[in-house]
Amino acid sequence: MPNHLFSHSNNRAVTLSLAAIRLVAQNFGTSYALEGLGKQGRGGNIHNALRILDLVPTKHRYDENEVPSHHRLINDCMYDILGVESKRNVLRKFKEDFVNSSSNQPRPKGCNAVSSNISVFNPPRTRFTKEDMLMQIVELHRRGSINSDASILASALSSCADRKTLIGGAQLQALLVKVGYHSSIIVGSSLISFYSRCGQLENAHRVFQGMTIKNTVSWTALISGYAQDNQVEPCLHLFALMRQSVCKPNDVTFATIFSVCTNHAFFALGKSVQGLQMKMGFDSYVHVSNALISMYAKCGSIGEARAIFESISCKDLVSWNSMIFGYSQHGLAEHCLDLLEEMEGHIMPDAISFLGVLSSCRHACLVTEGWRCFREMIEHGIKPQLDHYSCMVDLLGRAGLLDEAWDMIQTMSMPPNGVIWGSLLASCRVHGSVSIGIQAAEHRLKLEPGCAATHVQLANLYASIGCWSDVARVRKVMKERGLKTNIGCSWIEVSNKVYTFTAENRSKSQVNDVLEILDCLQSHMDHKYDILIDGLEDDSQHLKLSLNIV
């Protein structure tokens, strides 16, 4: 292709190059589907595509307004070249041809130091091999095509975050520092998200502090990182600092804060944040309302959750599922069944929808309704998963139908896990079925030999029939292995502060104060009861004397 075709204008150059590359890329992609195509045919097409890419003017040769065109050109070219699913051996061969093609220059010395476990692009229309995408980044960087485009490297960081590839992301950060884009907003936000999702919150916070200019995305990325790591105080502290800055929270920020309030039952804080969210006009966002439904349901205000649910004009699948699980958590099985029936008239239920209904039927011991829901799920073409089987086994076990529960486990389409055996074991202990209970305990201990709860349940099962020697044997095994059950925990919110109490833990002064007050109240009640009894006895004696009853 002669070079004078690209000499008239930069816009014309980009347009013609894009068309030419797409044409070559389409032929190259189609060649994957043809059998018998030799190595030379594939190599020739990729050579042509890269030759055309050389003709595209670099960024410094045209205005900044035309930068998106150049970015789109590279993206579209690589989408079409690599965006066809094919056999793994063909892709591997393409990777080798791609790296070694387009020039006779030796391979860069640092190429083999980059991790091959990341991807650059993730178009929704296909999925391709991640290592091929990394080789694309390496090759384009070697050719000097992406030195001045930070958004491409930011996309690569997002792919590293998806796969939690820490080494590859760190090496990409070094590349960003080299090309001078490490302090930009888009790159900084991508780095924060990458380190947060990889569990490196200190590095994420360090990147955040090093950014000269921060935007809402940067703040939200760091807040989400602390929220996902269950670090409540830094998360809320950052949210307070964000409100004091020039950056304002967006819908993602509010959804993140609502999820923190849900997980830790911060009811008062959640209502306060909801007021701010409504004031800023984010109450019409569906995903924010979905987070509110979960928060109110978890904090015990199922009526408020229902009001938020009814206020959503265009409910999505998450809205229905959040409300179903809210009812399930409150033991309102009939409401779950009615909501599922109502849901089927608007949107198709999924596996999570049926899981919420089955969970509510389990707690309410609605066997008939549970079976009907389970069969209806299969009729909808949804394959039951371990969680669905666990609900059904627990439902049948609670109802005393241990044989049916055992038969369901034997006919499952997948091996049962420890939760299913544990549910059956707990039901056997309640209903006194020693034989099935021992089998369930043995199966669970094979899967989870370090589960202290299973040993305790097995010991209690032996104790219920008076087999004290077996009880001693199980207790001895627990002692030898150092197994201890998890301590029970409860909490209460007083004056916008959450107080946590654990069983058998007297170390906190608040617990001792509470126990002293309870002892005082108990003594006061006992004293009142004694006075009441004495008074009744005196009245009875006076009544007998007045009636002359001996």
mmCIF file of N, CA, C and O in Angstrom, residues 64-114:
data_model
loop_
_atom_site.group_PDB
_atom_site.id
_atom_site.type_symbol
_atom_site.label_atom_id
_atom_site.label_comp_id
_atom_site.label_asym_id
_atom_site.label_seq_id
_atom_site.Cartn_x
_atom_site.Cartn_y
_atom_site.Cartn_z
ATOM 1 N N GLU A 64 -4.987 16.644 19.765
ATOM 2 C CA GLU A 64 -5.454 15.827 20.880
ATOM 3 C C GLU A 64 -6.880 15.349 20.659
ATOM 4 O O GLU A 64 -7.294 14.334 21.217
ATOM 5 N N ASN A 65 -7.658 16.116 19.885
ATOM 6 C CA ASN A 65 -9.039 15.695 19.635
ATOM 7 C C ASN A 65 -9.110 14.408 18.844
ATOM 8 O O ASN A 65 -10.132 13.731 18.839
ATOM 9 N N GLU A 66 -8.045 14.059 18.139
ATOM 10 C CA GLU A 66 -8.036 12.857 17.334
ATOM 11 C C GLU A 66 -7.449 11.670 18.078
ATOM 12 O O GLU A 66 -7.348 10.591 17.526
ATOM 13 N N VAL A 67 -7.075 11.843 19.325
ATOM 14 C CA VAL A 67 -6.479 10.749 20.095
ATOM 15 C C VAL A 67 -7.419 9.554 20.212
ATOM 16 O O VAL A 67 -7.001 8.412 20.043
ATOM 17 N N PRO A 68 -8.730 9.758 20.494
ATOM 18 C CA PRO A 68 -9.616 8.591 20.588
ATOM 19 C C PRO A 68 -9.651 7.759 19.322
ATOM 20 O O PRO A 68 -9.842 6.548 19.382
ATOM 21 N N SER A 69 -9.479 8.374 18.158
ATOM 22 C CA SER A 69 -9.473 7.614 16.920
ATOM 23 C C SER A 69 -8.299 6.637 16.881
ATOM 24 O O SER A 69 -8.432 5.482 16.478
ATOM 25 N N HIS A 70 -7.126 7.124 17.288
ATOM 26 C CA HIS A 70 -5.957 6.260 17.314
ATOM 27 C C HIS A 70 -6.151 5.124 18.320
ATOM 28 O O HIS A 70 -5.810 3.966 18.044
ATOM 29 N N HIS A 71 -6.719 5.460 19.465
ATOM 30 C CA HIS A 71 -6.977 4.430 20.469
ATOM 31 C C HIS A 71 -7.962 3.390 19.930
ATOM 32 O O HIS A 71 -7.781 2.180 20.072
ATOM 33 N N ARG A 72 -9.021 3.890 19.295
ATOM 34 C CA ARG A 72 -10.028 2.980 18.750
ATOM 35 C C ARG A 72 -9.444 2.114 17.633
ATOM 36 O O ARG A 72 -9.792 0.948 17.482
ATOM 37 N N LEU A 73 -8.558 2.693 16.859
ATOM 38 C CA LEU A 73 -7.918 1.941 15.788
ATOM 39 C C LEU A 73 -7.158 0.733 16.332
ATOM 40 O O LEU A 73 -7.319 -0.392 15.854
ATOM 41 N N ILE A 74 -6.353 0.964 17.361
ATOM 42 C CA ILE A 74 -5.583 -0.140 17.941
ATOM 43 C C ILE A 74 -6.510 -1.172 18.555
ATOM 44 O O ILE A 74 -6.355 -2.379 18.367
ATOM 45 N N ASN A 75 -7.513 -0.701 19.289
ATOM 46 C CA ASN A 75 -8.445 -1.630 19.932
ATOM 47 C C ASN A 75 -9.171 -2.492 18.909
ATOM 48 O O ASN A 75 -9.239 -3.712 19.026
ATOM 49 N N ASP A 76 -9.748 -1.838 17.881
ATOM 50 C CA ASP A 76 -10.514 -2.579 16.886
ATOM 51 C C ASP A 76 -9.643 -3.567 16.129
ATOM 52 O O ASP A 76 -10.064 -4.672 15.798
ATOM 53 N N CYS A 77 -8.412 -3.139 15.849
ATOM 54 C CA CYS A 77 -7.501 -4.046 15.155
ATOM 55 C C CYS A 77 -7.271 -5.308 15.971
ATOM 56 O O CYS A 77 -7.387 -6.425 15.465
ATOM 57 N N MET A 78 -6.985 -5.139 17.254
ATOM 58 C CA MET A 78 -6.674 -6.296 18.082
ATOM 59 C C MET A 78 -7.922 -7.111 18.421
ATOM 60 O O MET A 78 -7.843 -8.308 18.598
ATOM 61 N N TYR A 79 -9.076 -6.452 18.498
ATOM 62 C CA TYR A 79 -10.321 -7.203 18.694
ATOM 63 C C TYR A 79 -10.528 -8.180 17.539
ATOM 64 O O TYR A 79 -10.859 -9.341 17.726
ATOM 65 N N ASP A 80 -10.327 -7.666 16.325
ATOM 66 C CA ASP A 80 -10.598 -8.501 15.165
ATOM 67 C C ASP A 80 -9.526 -9.559 14.951
ATOM 68 O O ASP A 80 -9.811 -10.649 14.471
ATOM 69 N N ILE A 81 -8.285 -9.219 15.309
ATOM 70 C CA ILE A 81 -7.217 -10.198 15.111
ATOM 71 C C ILE A 81 -7.349 -11.346 16.097
ATOM 72 O O ILE A 81 -7.217 -12.507 15.749
ATOM 73 N N LEU A 82 -7.626 -11.012 17.363
ATOM 74 C CA LEU A 82 -7.651 -12.032 18.410
ATOM 75 C C LEU A 82 -9.050 -12.337 18.907
ATOM 76 O O LEU A 82 -9.213 -13.141 19.812
ATOM 77 N N GLY A 83 -10.062 -11.727 18.335
ATOM 78 C CA GLY A 83 -11.398 -11.874 18.883
ATOM 79 C C GLY A 83 -12.173 -13.045 18.327
ATOM 80 O O GLY A 83 -13.395 -13.026 18.316
ATOM 81 N N VAL A 84 -11.534 -14.062 17.827
ATOM 82 C CA VAL A 84 -12.205 -15.256 17.316
ATOM 83 C C VAL A 84 -11.767 -16.438 18.143
ATOM 84 O O VAL A 84 -10.578 -16.695 18.278
ATOM 85 N N GLU A 85 -12.744 -17.139 18.736
ATOM 86 C CA GLU A 85 -12.408 -18.315 19.526
ATOM 87 C C GLU A 85 -11.898 -19.411 18.600
ATOM 88 O O GLU A 85 -12.480 -19.707 17.557
ATOM 89 N N SER A 86 -10.814 -20.025 18.968
ATOM 90 C CA SER A 86 -10.222 -21.065 18.147
ATOM 91 C C SER A 86 -9.519 -22.053 19.036
ATOM 92 O O SER A 86 -9.533 -21.949 20.242
ATOM 93 N N LYS A 87 -8.894 -22.994 18.406
ATOM 94 C CA LYS A 87 -8.197 -24.026 19.157
ATOM 95 C C LYS A 87 -6.974 -23.440 19.861
ATOM 96 O O LYS A 87 -6.340 -22.516 19.373
ATOM 97 N N ARG A 88 -6.660 -24.016 21.025
ATOM 98 C CA ARG A 88 -5.581 -23.462 21.828
ATOM 99 C C ARG A 88 -4.240 -23.555 21.102
ATOM 100 O O ARG A 88 -3.400 -22.674 21.242
ATOM 101 N N ASN A 89 -4.036 -24.601 20.343
ATOM 102 C CA ASN A 89 -2.739 -24.734 19.676
ATOM 103 C C ASN A 89 -2.566 -23.670 18.596
ATOM 104 O O ASN A 89 -1.463 -23.177 18.372
ATOM 105 N N VAL A 90 -3.673 -23.283 17.937
ATOM 106 C CA VAL A 90 -3.585 -22.232 16.936
ATOM 107 C C VAL A 90 -3.240 -20.907 17.598
ATOM 108 O O VAL A 90 -2.417 -20.133 17.114
ATOM 109 N N LEU A 91 -3.877 -20.634 18.762
ATOM 110 C CA LEU A 91 -3.596 -19.389 19.473
ATOM 111 C C LEU A 91 -2.157 -19.338 19.970
ATOM 112 O O LEU A 91 -1.511 -18.302 19.940
ATOM 113 N N ARG A 92 -1.685 -20.479 20.471
ATOM 114 C CA ARG A 92 -0.302 -20.503 20.926
ATOM 115 C C ARG A 92 0.661 -20.256 19.767
ATOM 116 O O ARG A 92 1.661 -19.558 19.911
ATOM 117 N N LYS A 93 0.335 -20.868 18.622
ATOM 118 C CA LYS A 93 1.186 -20.664 17.458
ATOM 119 C C LYS A 93 1.152 -19.216 17.000
ATOM 120 O O LYS A 93 2.168 -18.631 16.610
ATOM 121 N N PHE A 94 -0.059 -18.604 17.096
ATOM 122 C CA PHE A 94 -0.173 -17.200 16.719
ATOM 123 C C PHE A 94 0.671 -16.320 17.635
ATOM 124 O O PHE A 94 1.292 -15.361 17.198
ATOM 125 N N LYS A 95 0.711 -16.652 18.903
ATOM 126 C CA LYS A 95 1.491 -15.861 19.847
ATOM 127 C C LYS A 95 2.965 -15.885 19.446
ATOM 128 O O LYS A 95 3.646 -14.849 19.466
ATOM 129 N N GLU A 96 3.457 -17.057 19.091
ATOM 130 C CA GLU A 96 4.855 -17.147 18.698
ATOM 131 C C GLU A 96 5.116 -16.357 17.417
ATOM 132 O O GLU A 96 6.108 -15.631 17.317
ATOM 133 N N ASP A 97 4.189 -16.497 16.440
ATOM 134 C CA ASP A 97 4.371 -15.765 15.192
ATOM 135 C C ASP A 97 4.261 -14.262 15.410
ATOM 136 O O ASP A 97 4.968 -13.466 14.791
ATOM 137 N N PHE A 98 3.345 -13.873 16.310
ATOM 138 C CA PHE A 98 3.097 -12.453 16.537
ATOM 139 C C PHE A 98 4.301 -11.760 17.144
ATOM 140 O O PHE A 98 4.698 -10.667 16.751
ATOM 141 N N VAL A 99 4.940 -12.401 18.135
ATOM 142 C CA VAL A 99 6.070 -11.786 18.814
ATOM 143 C C VAL A 99 7.286 -11.704 17.900
ATOM 144 O O VAL A 99 8.025 -10.725 17.912
ATOM 145 N N ASN A 100 7.476 -12.742 17.099
ATOM 146 C CA ASN A 100 8.685 -12.804 16.282
ATOM 147 C C ASN A 100 8.514 -12.152 14.914
ATOM 148 O O ASN A 100 9.428 -12.138 14.115
ATOM 149 N N SER A 101 7.287 -11.652 14.634
ATOM 150 C CA SER A 101 7.033 -11.112 13.301
ATOM 151 C C SER A 101 7.232 -9.610 13.265
ATOM 152 O O SER A 101 7.546 -8.977 14.257
ATOM 153 N N SER A 102 7.003 -9.051 12.088
ATOM 154 C CA SER A 102 6.922 -7.610 11.801
ATOM 155 C C SER A 102 8.255 -6.900 11.828
ATOM 156 O O SER A 102 8.323 -5.738 11.498
ATOM 157 N N SER A 103 9.307 -7.536 12.224
ATOM 158 C CA SER A 103 10.632 -6.906 12.143
ATOM 159 C C SER A 103 11.688 -7.972 12.361
ATOM 160 O O SER A 103 11.414 -9.024 12.914
ATOM 161 N N ASN A 104 12.870 -7.653 11.972
ATOM 162 C CA ASN A 104 13.995 -8.555 12.190
ATOM 163 C C ASN A 104 14.775 -8.195 13.441
ATOM 164 O O ASN A 104 15.868 -8.721 13.661
ATOM 165 N N GLN A 105 14.225 -7.262 14.243
ATOM 166 C CA GLN A 105 14.937 -6.863 15.437
ATOM 167 C C GLN A 105 14.886 -7.976 16.462
ATOM 168 O O GLN A 105 13.925 -8.734 16.525
ATOM 169 N N PRO A 106 15.913 -8.069 17.280
ATOM 170 C CA PRO A 106 15.889 -9.100 18.315
ATOM 171 C C PRO A 106 14.819 -8.808 19.346
ATOM 172 O O PRO A 106 14.412 -7.667 19.535
ATOM 173 N N ARG A 107 14.367 -9.848 20.016
ATOM 174 C CA ARG A 107 13.331 -9.722 21.030
ATOM 175 C C ARG A 107 13.855 -8.886 22.197
ATOM 176 O O ARG A 107 15.005 -9.033 22.600
ATOM 177 N N PRO A 108 13.019 -7.983 22.734
ATOM 178 C CA PRO A 108 13.490 -7.145 23.845
ATOM 179 C C PRO A 108 13.957 -7.979 25.016
ATOM 180 O O PRO A 108 13.396 -9.026 25.325
ATOM 181 N N LYS A 109 14.957 -7.471 25.684
ATOM 182 C CA LYS A 109 15.556 -8.223 26.776
ATOM 183 C C LYS A 109 14.599 -8.431 27.927
ATOM 184 O O LYS A 109 14.653 -9.446 28.609
ATOM 185 N N GLY A 110 13.686 -7.467 28.142
ATOM 186 C CA GLY A 110 12.789 -7.563 29.282
ATOM 187 C C GLY A 110 11.471 -8.230 28.982
ATOM 188 O O GLY A 110 10.598 -8.262 29.840
ATOM 189 N N CYS A 111 11.281 -8.763 27.771
ATOM 190 C CA CYS A 111 9.972 -9.316 27.426
ATOM 191 C C CYS A 111 9.625 -10.524 28.254
ATOM 192 O O CYS A 111 8.491 -10.707 28.667
ATOM 193 N N ASN A 112 10.584 -11.398 28.486
ATOM 194 C CA ASN A 112 10.283 -12.620 29.214
ATOM 195 C C ASN A 112 10.094 -12.372 30.698
ATOM 196 O O ASN A 112 9.799 -13.284 31.441
ATOM 197 N N ALA A 113 10.291 -11.129 31.154
ATOM 198 C CA ALA A 113 10.115 -10.840 32.584
ATOM 199 C C ALA A 113 8.681 -10.501 32.929
ATOM 200 O O ALA A 113 8.325 -10.429 34.083
ATOM 201 N N VAL A 114 7.845 -10.293 31.908
ATOM 202 C CA VAL A 114 6.464 -9.914 32.161
ATOM 203 C C VAL A 114 5.626 -11.161 32.327
ATOM 204 O O VAL A 114 5.748 -12.113 31.568
#
